[in-house]
Tab-separated table of C-alpha atoms and ligand atoms in Angstrom:
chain	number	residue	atom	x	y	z
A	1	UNK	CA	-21.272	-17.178	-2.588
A	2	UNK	CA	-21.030	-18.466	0.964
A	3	UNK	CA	-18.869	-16.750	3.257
A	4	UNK	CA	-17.597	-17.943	7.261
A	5	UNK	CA	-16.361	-14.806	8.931
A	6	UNK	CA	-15.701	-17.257	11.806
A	7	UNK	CA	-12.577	-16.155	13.480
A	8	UNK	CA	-9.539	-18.934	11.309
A	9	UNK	CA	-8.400	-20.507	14.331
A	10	UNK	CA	-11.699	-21.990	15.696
A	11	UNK	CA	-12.595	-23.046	12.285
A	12	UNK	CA	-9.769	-24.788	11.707
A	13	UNK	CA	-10.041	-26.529	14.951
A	14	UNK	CA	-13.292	-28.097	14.054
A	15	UNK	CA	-10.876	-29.609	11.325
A	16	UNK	CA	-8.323	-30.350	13.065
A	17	UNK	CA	-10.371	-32.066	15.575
A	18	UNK	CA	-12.190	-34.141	12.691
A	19	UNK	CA	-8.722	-35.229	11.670
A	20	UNK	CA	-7.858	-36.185	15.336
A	21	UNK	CA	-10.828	-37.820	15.953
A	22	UNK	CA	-10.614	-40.029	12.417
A	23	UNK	CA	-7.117	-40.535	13.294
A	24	UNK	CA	-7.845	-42.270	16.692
A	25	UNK	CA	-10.912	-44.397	15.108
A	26	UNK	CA	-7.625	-45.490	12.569
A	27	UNK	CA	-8.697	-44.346	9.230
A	28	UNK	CA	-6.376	-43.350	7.214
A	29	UNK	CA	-6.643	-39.909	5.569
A	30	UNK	CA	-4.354	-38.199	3.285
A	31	UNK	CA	-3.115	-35.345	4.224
A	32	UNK	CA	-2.675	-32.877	2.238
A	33	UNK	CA	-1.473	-29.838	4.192
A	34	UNK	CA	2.006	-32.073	5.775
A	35	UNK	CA	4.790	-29.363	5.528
A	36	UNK	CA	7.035	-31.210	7.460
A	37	UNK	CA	9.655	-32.436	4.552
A	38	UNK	CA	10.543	-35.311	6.860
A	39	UNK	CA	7.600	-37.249	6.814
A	40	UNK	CA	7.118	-37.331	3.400
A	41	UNK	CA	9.174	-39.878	1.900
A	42	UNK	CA	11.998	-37.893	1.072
A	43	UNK	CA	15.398	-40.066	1.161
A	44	UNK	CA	17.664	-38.078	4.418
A	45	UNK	CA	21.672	-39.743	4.084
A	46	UNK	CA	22.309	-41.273	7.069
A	47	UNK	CA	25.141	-39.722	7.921
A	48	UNK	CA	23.614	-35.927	7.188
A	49	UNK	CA	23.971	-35.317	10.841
A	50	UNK	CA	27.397	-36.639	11.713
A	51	UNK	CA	28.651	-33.430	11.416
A	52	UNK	CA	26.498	-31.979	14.673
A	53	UNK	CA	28.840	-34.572	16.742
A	54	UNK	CA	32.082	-32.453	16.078
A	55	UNK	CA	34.301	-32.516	19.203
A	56	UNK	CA	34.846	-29.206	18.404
A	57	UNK	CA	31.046	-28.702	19.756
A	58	UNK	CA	32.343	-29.327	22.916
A	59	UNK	CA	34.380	-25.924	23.376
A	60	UNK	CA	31.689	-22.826	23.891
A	61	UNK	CA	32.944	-19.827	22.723
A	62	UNK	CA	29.736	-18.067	21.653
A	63	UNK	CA	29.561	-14.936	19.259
A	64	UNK	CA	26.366	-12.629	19.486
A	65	UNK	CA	26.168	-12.776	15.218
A	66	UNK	CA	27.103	-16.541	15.020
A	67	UNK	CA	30.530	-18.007	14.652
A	68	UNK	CA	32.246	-16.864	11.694
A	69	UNK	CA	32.432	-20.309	10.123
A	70	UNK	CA	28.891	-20.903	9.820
A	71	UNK	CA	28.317	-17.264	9.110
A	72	UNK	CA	30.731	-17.592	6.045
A	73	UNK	CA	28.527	-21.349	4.811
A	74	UNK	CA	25.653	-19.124	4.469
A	75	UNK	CA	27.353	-16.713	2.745
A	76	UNK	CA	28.586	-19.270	0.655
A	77	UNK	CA	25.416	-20.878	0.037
A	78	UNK	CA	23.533	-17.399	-0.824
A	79	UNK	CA	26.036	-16.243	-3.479
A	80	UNK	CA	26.050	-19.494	-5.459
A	81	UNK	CA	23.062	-19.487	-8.166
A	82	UNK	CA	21.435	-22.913	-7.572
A	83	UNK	CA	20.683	-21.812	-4.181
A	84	UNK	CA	17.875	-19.875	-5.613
A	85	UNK	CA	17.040	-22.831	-7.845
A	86	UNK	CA	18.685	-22.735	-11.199
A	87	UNK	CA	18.802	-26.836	-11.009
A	88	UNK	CA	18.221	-28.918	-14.272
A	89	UNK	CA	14.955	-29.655	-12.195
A	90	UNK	CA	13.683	-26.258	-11.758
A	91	UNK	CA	14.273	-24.949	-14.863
A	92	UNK	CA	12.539	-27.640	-16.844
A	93	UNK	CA	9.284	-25.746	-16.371
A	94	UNK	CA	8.785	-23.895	-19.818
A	95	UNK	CA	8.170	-20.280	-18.291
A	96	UNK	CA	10.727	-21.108	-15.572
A	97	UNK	CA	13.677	-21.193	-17.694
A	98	UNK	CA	12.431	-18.235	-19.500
A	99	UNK	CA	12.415	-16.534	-15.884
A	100	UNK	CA	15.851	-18.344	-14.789
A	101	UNK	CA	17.936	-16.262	-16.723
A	102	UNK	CA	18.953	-13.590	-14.326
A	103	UNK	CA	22.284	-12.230	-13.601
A	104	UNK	CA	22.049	-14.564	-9.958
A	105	UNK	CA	22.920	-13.468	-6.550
A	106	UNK	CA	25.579	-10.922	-5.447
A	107	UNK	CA	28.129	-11.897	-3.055
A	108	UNK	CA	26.792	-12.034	0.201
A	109	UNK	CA	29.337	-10.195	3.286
A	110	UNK	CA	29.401	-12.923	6.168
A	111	UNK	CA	29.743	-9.342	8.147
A	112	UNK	CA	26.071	-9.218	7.467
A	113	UNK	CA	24.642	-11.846	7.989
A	114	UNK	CA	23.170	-12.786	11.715
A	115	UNK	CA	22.323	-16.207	12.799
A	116	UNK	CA	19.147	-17.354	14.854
A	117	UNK	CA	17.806	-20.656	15.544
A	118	UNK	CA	14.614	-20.060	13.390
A	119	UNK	CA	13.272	-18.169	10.908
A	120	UNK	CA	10.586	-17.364	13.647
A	121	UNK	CA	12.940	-16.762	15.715
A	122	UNK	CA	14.224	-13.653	13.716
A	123	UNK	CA	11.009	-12.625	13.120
A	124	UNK	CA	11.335	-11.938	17.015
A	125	UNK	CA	14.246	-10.644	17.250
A	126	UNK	CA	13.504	-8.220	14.037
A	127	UNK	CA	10.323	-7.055	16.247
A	128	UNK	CA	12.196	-6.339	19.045
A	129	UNK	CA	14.876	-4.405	17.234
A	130	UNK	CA	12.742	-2.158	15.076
A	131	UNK	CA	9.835	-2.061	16.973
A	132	UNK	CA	8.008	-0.760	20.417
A	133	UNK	CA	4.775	-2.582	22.153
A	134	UNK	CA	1.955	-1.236	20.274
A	135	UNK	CA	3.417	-0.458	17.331
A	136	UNK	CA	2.514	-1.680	13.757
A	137	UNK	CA	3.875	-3.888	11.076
A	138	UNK	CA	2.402	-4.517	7.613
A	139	UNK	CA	2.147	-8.067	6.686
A	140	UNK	CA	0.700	-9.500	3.666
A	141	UNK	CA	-2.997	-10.951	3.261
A	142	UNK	CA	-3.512	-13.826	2.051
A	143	UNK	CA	-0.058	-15.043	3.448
A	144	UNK	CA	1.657	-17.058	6.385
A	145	UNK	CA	-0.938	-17.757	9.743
A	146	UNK	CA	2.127	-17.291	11.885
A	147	UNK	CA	3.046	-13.729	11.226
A	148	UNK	CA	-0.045	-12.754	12.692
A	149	UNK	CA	0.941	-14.351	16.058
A	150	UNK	CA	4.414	-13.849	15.799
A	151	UNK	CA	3.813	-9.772	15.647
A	152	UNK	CA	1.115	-9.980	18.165
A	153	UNK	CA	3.621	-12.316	20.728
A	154	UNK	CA	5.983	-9.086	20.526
A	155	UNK	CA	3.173	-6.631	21.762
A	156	UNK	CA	2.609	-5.393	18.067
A	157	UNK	CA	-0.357	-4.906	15.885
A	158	UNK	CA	-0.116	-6.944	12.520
A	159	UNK	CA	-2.042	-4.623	9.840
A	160	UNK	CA	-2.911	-6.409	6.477
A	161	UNK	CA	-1.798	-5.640	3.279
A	162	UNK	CA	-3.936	-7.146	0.650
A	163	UNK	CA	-2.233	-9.069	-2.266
A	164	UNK	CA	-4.696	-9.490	-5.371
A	165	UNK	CA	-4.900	-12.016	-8.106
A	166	UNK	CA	-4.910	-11.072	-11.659
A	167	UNK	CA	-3.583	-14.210	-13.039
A	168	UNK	CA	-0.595	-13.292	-11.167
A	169	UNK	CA	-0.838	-11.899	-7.521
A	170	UNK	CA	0.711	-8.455	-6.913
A	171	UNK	CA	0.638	-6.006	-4.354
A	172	UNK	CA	-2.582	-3.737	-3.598
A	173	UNK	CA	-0.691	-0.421	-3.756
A	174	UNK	CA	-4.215	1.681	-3.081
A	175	UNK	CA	-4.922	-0.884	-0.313
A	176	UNK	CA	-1.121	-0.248	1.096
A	177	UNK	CA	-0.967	3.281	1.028
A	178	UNK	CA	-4.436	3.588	2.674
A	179	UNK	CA	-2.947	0.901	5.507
A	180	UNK	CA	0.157	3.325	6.581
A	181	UNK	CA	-1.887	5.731	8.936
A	182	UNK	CA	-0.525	6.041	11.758
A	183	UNK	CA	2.929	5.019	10.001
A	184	UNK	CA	4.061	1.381	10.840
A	185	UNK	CA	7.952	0.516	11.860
A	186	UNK	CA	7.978	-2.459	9.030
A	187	UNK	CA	6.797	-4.199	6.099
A	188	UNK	CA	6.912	-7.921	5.684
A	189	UNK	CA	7.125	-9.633	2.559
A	190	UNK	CA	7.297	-13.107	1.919
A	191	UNK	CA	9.146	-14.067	-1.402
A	192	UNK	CA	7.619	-16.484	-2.574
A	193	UNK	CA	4.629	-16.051	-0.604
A	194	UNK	CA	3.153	-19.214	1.453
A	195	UNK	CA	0.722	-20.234	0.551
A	196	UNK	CA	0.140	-17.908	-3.000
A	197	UNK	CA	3.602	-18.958	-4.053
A	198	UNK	CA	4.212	-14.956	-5.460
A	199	UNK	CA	7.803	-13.813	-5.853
A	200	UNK	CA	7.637	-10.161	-5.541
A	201	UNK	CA	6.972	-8.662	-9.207
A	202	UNK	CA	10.213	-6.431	-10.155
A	203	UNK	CA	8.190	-3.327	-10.273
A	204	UNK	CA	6.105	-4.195	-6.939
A	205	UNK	CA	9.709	-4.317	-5.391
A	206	UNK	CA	10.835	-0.218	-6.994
A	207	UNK	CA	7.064	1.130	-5.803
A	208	UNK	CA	8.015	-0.659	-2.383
A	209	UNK	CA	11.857	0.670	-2.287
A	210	UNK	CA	9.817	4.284	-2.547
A	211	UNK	CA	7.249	3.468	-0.084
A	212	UNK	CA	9.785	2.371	2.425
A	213	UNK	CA	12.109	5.256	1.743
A	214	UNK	CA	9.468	7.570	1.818
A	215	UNK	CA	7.586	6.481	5.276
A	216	UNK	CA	11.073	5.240	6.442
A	217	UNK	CA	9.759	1.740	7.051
A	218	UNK	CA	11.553	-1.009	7.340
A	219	UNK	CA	11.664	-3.975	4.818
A	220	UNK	CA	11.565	-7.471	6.046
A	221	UNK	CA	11.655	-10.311	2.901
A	222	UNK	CA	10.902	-13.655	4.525
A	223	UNK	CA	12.757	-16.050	2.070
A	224	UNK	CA	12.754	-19.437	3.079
A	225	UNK	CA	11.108	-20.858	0.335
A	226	UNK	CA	13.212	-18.948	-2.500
A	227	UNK	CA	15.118	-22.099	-3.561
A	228	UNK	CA	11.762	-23.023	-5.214
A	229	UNK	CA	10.889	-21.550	-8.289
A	230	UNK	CA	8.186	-23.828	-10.140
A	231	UNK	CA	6.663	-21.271	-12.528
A	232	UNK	CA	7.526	-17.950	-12.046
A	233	UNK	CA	6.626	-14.979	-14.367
A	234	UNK	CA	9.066	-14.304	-16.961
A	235	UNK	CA	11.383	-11.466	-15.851
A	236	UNK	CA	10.388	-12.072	-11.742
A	237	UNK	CA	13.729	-11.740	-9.797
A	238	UNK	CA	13.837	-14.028	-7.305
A	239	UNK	CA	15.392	-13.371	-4.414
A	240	UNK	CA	15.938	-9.515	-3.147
A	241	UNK	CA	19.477	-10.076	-2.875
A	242	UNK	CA	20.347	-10.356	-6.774
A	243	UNK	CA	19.939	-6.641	-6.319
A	244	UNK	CA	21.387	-4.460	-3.303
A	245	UNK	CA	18.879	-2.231	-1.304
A	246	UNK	CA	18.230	0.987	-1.127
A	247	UNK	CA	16.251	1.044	2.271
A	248	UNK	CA	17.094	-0.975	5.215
A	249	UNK	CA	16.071	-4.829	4.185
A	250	UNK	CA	16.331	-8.138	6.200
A	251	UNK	CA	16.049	-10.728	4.261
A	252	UNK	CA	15.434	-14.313	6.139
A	253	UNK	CA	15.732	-17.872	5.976
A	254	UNK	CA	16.989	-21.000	7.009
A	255	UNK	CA	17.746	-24.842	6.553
A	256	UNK	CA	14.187	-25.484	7.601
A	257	UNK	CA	13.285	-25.336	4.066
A	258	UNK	CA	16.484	-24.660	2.445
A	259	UNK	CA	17.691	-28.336	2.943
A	260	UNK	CA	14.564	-29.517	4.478
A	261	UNK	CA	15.932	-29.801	8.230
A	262	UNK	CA	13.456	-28.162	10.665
A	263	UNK	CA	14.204	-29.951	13.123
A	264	UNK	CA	18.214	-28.746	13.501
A	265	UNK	CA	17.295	-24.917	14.221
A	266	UNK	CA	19.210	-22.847	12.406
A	267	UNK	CA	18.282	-20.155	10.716
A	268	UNK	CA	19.935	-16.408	9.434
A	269	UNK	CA	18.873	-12.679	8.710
A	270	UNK	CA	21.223	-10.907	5.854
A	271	UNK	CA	21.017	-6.998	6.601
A	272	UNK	CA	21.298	-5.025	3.294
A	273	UNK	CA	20.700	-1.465	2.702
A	274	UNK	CA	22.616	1.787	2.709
A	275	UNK	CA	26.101	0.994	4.694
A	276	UNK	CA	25.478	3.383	7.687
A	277	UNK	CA	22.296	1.941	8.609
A	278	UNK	CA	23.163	-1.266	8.141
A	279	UNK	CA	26.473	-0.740	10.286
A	280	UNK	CA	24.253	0.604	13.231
A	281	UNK	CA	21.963	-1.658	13.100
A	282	UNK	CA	24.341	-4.901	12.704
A	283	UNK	CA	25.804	-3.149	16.211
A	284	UNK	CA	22.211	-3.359	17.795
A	285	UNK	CA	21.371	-6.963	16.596
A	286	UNK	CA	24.531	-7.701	18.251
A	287	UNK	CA	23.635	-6.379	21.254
A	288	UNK	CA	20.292	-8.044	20.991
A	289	UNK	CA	21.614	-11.716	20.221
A	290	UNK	CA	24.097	-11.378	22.379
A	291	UNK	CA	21.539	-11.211	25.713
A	292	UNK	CA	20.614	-14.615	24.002
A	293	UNK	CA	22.887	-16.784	22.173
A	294	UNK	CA	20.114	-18.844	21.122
A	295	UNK	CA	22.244	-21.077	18.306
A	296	UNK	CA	23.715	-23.995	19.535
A	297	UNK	CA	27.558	-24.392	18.304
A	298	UNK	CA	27.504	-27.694	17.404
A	299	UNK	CA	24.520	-26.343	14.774
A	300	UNK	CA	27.581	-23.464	13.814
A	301	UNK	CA	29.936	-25.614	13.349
A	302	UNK	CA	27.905	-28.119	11.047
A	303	UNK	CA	26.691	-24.816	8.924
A	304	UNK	CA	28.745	-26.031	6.302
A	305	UNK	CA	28.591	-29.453	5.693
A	306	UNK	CA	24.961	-29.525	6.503
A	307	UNK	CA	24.114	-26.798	3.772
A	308	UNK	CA	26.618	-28.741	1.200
A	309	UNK	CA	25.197	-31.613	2.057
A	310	UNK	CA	21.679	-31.043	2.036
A	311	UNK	CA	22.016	-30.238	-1.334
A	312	UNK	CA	20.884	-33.926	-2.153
A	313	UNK	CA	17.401	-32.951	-0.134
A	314	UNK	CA	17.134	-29.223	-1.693
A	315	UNK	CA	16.876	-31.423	-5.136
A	316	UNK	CA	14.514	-33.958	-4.301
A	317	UNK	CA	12.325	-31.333	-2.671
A	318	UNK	CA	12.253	-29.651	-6.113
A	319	UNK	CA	11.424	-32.897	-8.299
A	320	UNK	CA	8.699	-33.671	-5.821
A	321	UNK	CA	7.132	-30.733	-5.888
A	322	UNK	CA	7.453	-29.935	-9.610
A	323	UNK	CA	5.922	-33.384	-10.436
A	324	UNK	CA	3.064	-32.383	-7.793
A	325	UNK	CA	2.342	-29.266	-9.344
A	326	UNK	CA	2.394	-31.075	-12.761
A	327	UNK	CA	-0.284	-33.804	-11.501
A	328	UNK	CA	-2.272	-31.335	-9.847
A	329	UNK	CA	-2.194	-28.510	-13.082
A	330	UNK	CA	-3.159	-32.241	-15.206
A	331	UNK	CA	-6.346	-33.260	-12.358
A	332	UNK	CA	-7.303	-29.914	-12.202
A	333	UNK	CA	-7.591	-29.450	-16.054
A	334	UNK	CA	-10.204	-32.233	-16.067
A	335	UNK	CA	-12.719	-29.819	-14.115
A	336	UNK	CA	-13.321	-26.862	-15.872
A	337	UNK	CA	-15.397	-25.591	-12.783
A	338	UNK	CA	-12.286	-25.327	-10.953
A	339	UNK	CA	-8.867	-23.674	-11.688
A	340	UNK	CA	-4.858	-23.935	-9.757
A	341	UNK	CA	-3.814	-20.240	-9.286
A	342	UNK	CA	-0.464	-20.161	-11.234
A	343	UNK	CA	2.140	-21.234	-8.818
A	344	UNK	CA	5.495	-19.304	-9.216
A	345	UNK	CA	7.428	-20.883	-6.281
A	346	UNK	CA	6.893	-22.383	-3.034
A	347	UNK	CA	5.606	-25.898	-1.223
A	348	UNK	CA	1.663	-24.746	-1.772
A	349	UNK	CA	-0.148	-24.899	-4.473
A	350	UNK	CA	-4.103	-22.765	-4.766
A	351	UNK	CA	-7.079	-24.313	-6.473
A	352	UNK	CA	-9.976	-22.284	-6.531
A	353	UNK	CA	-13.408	-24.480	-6.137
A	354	UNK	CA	-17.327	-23.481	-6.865
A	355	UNK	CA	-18.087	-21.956	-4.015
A	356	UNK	CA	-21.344	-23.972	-3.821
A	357	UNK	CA	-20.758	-24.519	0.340
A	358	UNK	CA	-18.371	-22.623	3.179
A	359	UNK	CA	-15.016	-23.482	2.651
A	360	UNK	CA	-15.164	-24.913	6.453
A	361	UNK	CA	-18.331	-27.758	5.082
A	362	UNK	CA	-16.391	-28.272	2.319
A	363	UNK	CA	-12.932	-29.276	4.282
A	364	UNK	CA	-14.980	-31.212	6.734
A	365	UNK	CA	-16.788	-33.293	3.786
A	366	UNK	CA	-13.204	-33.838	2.092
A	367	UNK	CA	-12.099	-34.910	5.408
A	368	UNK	CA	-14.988	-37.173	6.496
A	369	UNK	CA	-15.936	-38.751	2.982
A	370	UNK	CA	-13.076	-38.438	1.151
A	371	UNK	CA	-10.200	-39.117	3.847
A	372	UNK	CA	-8.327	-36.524	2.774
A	373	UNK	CA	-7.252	-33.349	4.648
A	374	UNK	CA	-6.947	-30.185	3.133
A	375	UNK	CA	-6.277	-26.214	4.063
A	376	UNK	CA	-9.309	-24.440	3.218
A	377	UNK	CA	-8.570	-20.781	2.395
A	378	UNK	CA	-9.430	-18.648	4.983
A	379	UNK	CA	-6.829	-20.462	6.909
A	380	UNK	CA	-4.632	-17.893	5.005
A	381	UNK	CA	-7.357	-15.102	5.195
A	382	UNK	CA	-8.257	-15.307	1.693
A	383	UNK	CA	-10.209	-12.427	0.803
A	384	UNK	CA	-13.641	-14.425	-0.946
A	385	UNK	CA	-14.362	-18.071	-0.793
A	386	UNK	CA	-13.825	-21.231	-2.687
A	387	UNK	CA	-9.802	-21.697	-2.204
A	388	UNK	CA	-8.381	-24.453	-0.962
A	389	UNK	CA	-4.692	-25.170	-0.385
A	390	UNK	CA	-2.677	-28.277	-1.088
A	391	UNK	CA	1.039	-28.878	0.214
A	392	UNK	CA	2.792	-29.849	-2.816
A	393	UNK	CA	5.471	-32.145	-0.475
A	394	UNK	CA	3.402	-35.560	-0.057
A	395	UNK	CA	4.248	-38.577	-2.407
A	396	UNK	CA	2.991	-38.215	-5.647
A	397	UNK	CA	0.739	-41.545	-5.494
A	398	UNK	CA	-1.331	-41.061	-2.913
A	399	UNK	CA	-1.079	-37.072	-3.767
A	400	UNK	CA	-2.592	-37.862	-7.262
A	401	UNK	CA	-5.031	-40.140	-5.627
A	402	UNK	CA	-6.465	-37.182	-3.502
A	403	UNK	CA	-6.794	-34.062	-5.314
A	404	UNK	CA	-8.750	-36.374	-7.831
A	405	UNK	CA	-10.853	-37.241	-5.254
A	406	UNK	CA	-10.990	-33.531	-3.430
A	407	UNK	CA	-11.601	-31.860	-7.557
A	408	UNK	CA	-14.428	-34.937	-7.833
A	409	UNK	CA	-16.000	-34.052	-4.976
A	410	UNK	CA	-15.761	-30.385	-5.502
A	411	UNK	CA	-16.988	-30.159	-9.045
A	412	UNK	CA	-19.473	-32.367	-8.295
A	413	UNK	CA	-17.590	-34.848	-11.311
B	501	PLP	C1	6.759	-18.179	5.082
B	501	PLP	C2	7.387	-18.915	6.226
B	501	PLP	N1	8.334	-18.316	6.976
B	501	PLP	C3	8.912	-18.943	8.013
B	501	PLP	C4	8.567	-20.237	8.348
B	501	PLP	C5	9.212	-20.883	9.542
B	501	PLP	O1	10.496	-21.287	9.253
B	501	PLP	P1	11.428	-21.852	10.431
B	501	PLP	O2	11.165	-23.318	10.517
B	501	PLP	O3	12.816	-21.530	9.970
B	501	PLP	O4	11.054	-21.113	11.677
B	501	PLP	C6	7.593	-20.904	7.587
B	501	PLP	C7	7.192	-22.281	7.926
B	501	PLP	O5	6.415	-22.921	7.264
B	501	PLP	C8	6.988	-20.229	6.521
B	501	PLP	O6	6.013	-20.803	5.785
């Protein structure tokens, strides 16, 4: 086993500068790691964004939570099932619809529920409210490259938390305990994870509700890509909300993924948990978003129609990536040398490879013989090499075309 204990980021530049390089000679190369739903063939109505030109938009009359409008669409949108994916689409996968049938999501109070422009952009503001320069915050490992910088932009440490694969990743609770010394303000969890696609096992989610009541920490549940189940495990809940919280919990997302818009910046934080904290602590956040009224109101006042709407995107998000994940789980069971990590939810899919070179020669071979770009694992701190990543968004031709060349080339087939 090769390992490259290279720090990520200037490993991933010698990729990236591959790519950039190939790009400017003007070969084409599929890419494989595009996360960016709107340059991926997906079919956007034309009129999806009327809505932003509201005349309305042109009164400002800003509220430090959001207006109550588009505070009420999300609320609306998070208490109907088939925002947590209960489509005919979803639920076609065998396991899936084993898994789908859950009680679905408790109203939602609009009370509760702060807006941002991001889902980064609460991670910020969630750092600055529970936490002090210096201080810690758990975040999982092998997970999101962002959080790292996110919690180190707000003056904090990020500690890992490892996440281990047994046919089904689940929390390290050995791993966790040991990582609480000194005691961190907040543990992140990303449901399902990027890139592992893990929903967070029912039982991983009681031993958490302990850990966090017992070391008062606070619970953060990053759920922006919980409208995509693809294969969960029979019994996983989905999203933390079907349930209320014991501890303090913010749980996060946005249209980014929800209906595919990045680019229109809105995102929201629900705050759940026993009613006194979350009273004082809605009274903070205000206090917080109020020295910034980062939403724009003609965003606010499009909540609505742009999350009813963007339905039509939420489902063609789901059929591409379920057919993805079905091409890939097909390719990949023509090279027994390899294997695709099962996939419970999520835009990523995981395909462990022999690891015969570094992950880093590997991605740069892909890249420069095979034209096609893909995340090697330690991108996402994986713990061991051979992983590589695959974005399950890009159009299933030229997406079947390239993992059969990146599992050729791999397996040596
Ligand atoms: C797990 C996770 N959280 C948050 C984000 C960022 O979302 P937003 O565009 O709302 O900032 C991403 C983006 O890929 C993500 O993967």
């Amino acid at each position: 086993m090769f390992s490259s204990r290279v720090p990520a980021g200037r490993r991933v530049n010698r990729l990236s500068q591959a790519h950039a390089r190939l790009r400017a000679q003007g070969i084409e190369v599929t890419d494989l790691t595009e996360s960016n739903p709107t340059r991926v063939g997906l079919h956007y109505p034309p009129g999806l964004l009327d809505a932003l030109a509201s005349p309305g938009g042109l009164r400002y009359e800003p509220t430090p939570r959001g207006a109550p409008e588009a505070r009420q669409a999300v609320a609306a949108w998070l208490s109907q099932p088939s925002c947590f994916g209960d489509s005919p689409v979803a639920t076609a996968s065998r396991e899936g619809a084993e898994a789908g049938r859950v009680s679905g999501p408790s109203p939602v109070d609009p009370e509760r529920i702060a807006l941002t422009a991001s889902t980064s952009e609460a991670y910020a503001c969630l750092f600055k409210l529970l936490c002090d320069p210096g201080d810690r915050v758990l975040v999982p490992q092998p997970s999101y490259p962002l959080l790292e910088h996110l919690a180190r932009f707000e003056g904090l440490e990020p500690v890992p938390y490892p996440l281990e694969y047994h046919g089904a990743w689940r929390i390290d609770g050995a791993a966790l305990t040991d990582a609480i010394d000194p005691r961190p303000r907040a543990i992140i969890v990303v449901n399902p994870n990027n890139p592992t696609g893990s929903f967070l096992a029912p039982d991983d989610r009681c031993a958490l509700t302990t850990f966090c009541r017992e070391r008062e920490l606070r619970l953060i549940v990053d759920e922006v890509f919980n409208p995509y189940p693809i294969d969960p495990l029979p019994g996983s809940g989905r999203s933390v909300l079907e349930r209320s919280a014991d501890v303090l919990t913010f749980v996060l997302g946005g249209l980014s993924k929800a209906v595919g818009l990045p680019q229109v910046k809105l995102g929201w934080i629900v705050v759940d948990g026993p009613e006194d904290e979350v009273d004082a602590t809605l009274d903070a956040l205000d206090l917080l978003l109020d020295t910034y009224l980062s939403v724009s109101t003609p965003v606010q006042l499009a909540a609505e129609r742009l999350l009813t709407e963007g339905t039509s995107l939420t489902e063609q998000i789901r059929a591409r990536i379920t057919a993805n994940h079905r091409i890939l789980a097909r390719v990949v069971a023509q090279h027994p040398a390899a294997g695709l990590l099962r996939t419970e939810g999520g835009w990523y899919a995981v395909i462990q490879v022999p690891a015969t070179e570094t992950e880093e020669t590997l991605a740069l071979r892909l890249l420069e013989q095979d034209r096609v770009l893909v995340h090697p694992g330690y991108f996402f701190d994986f713990p061991r090499e051979a992983f590589l990543v695959t974005s399950l968004l890009p159009e299933p031709d030229r997406f079947e075309a390239a993992v059969t060349r990146v599992l050729a080339r791999t397996t040596g087939r």
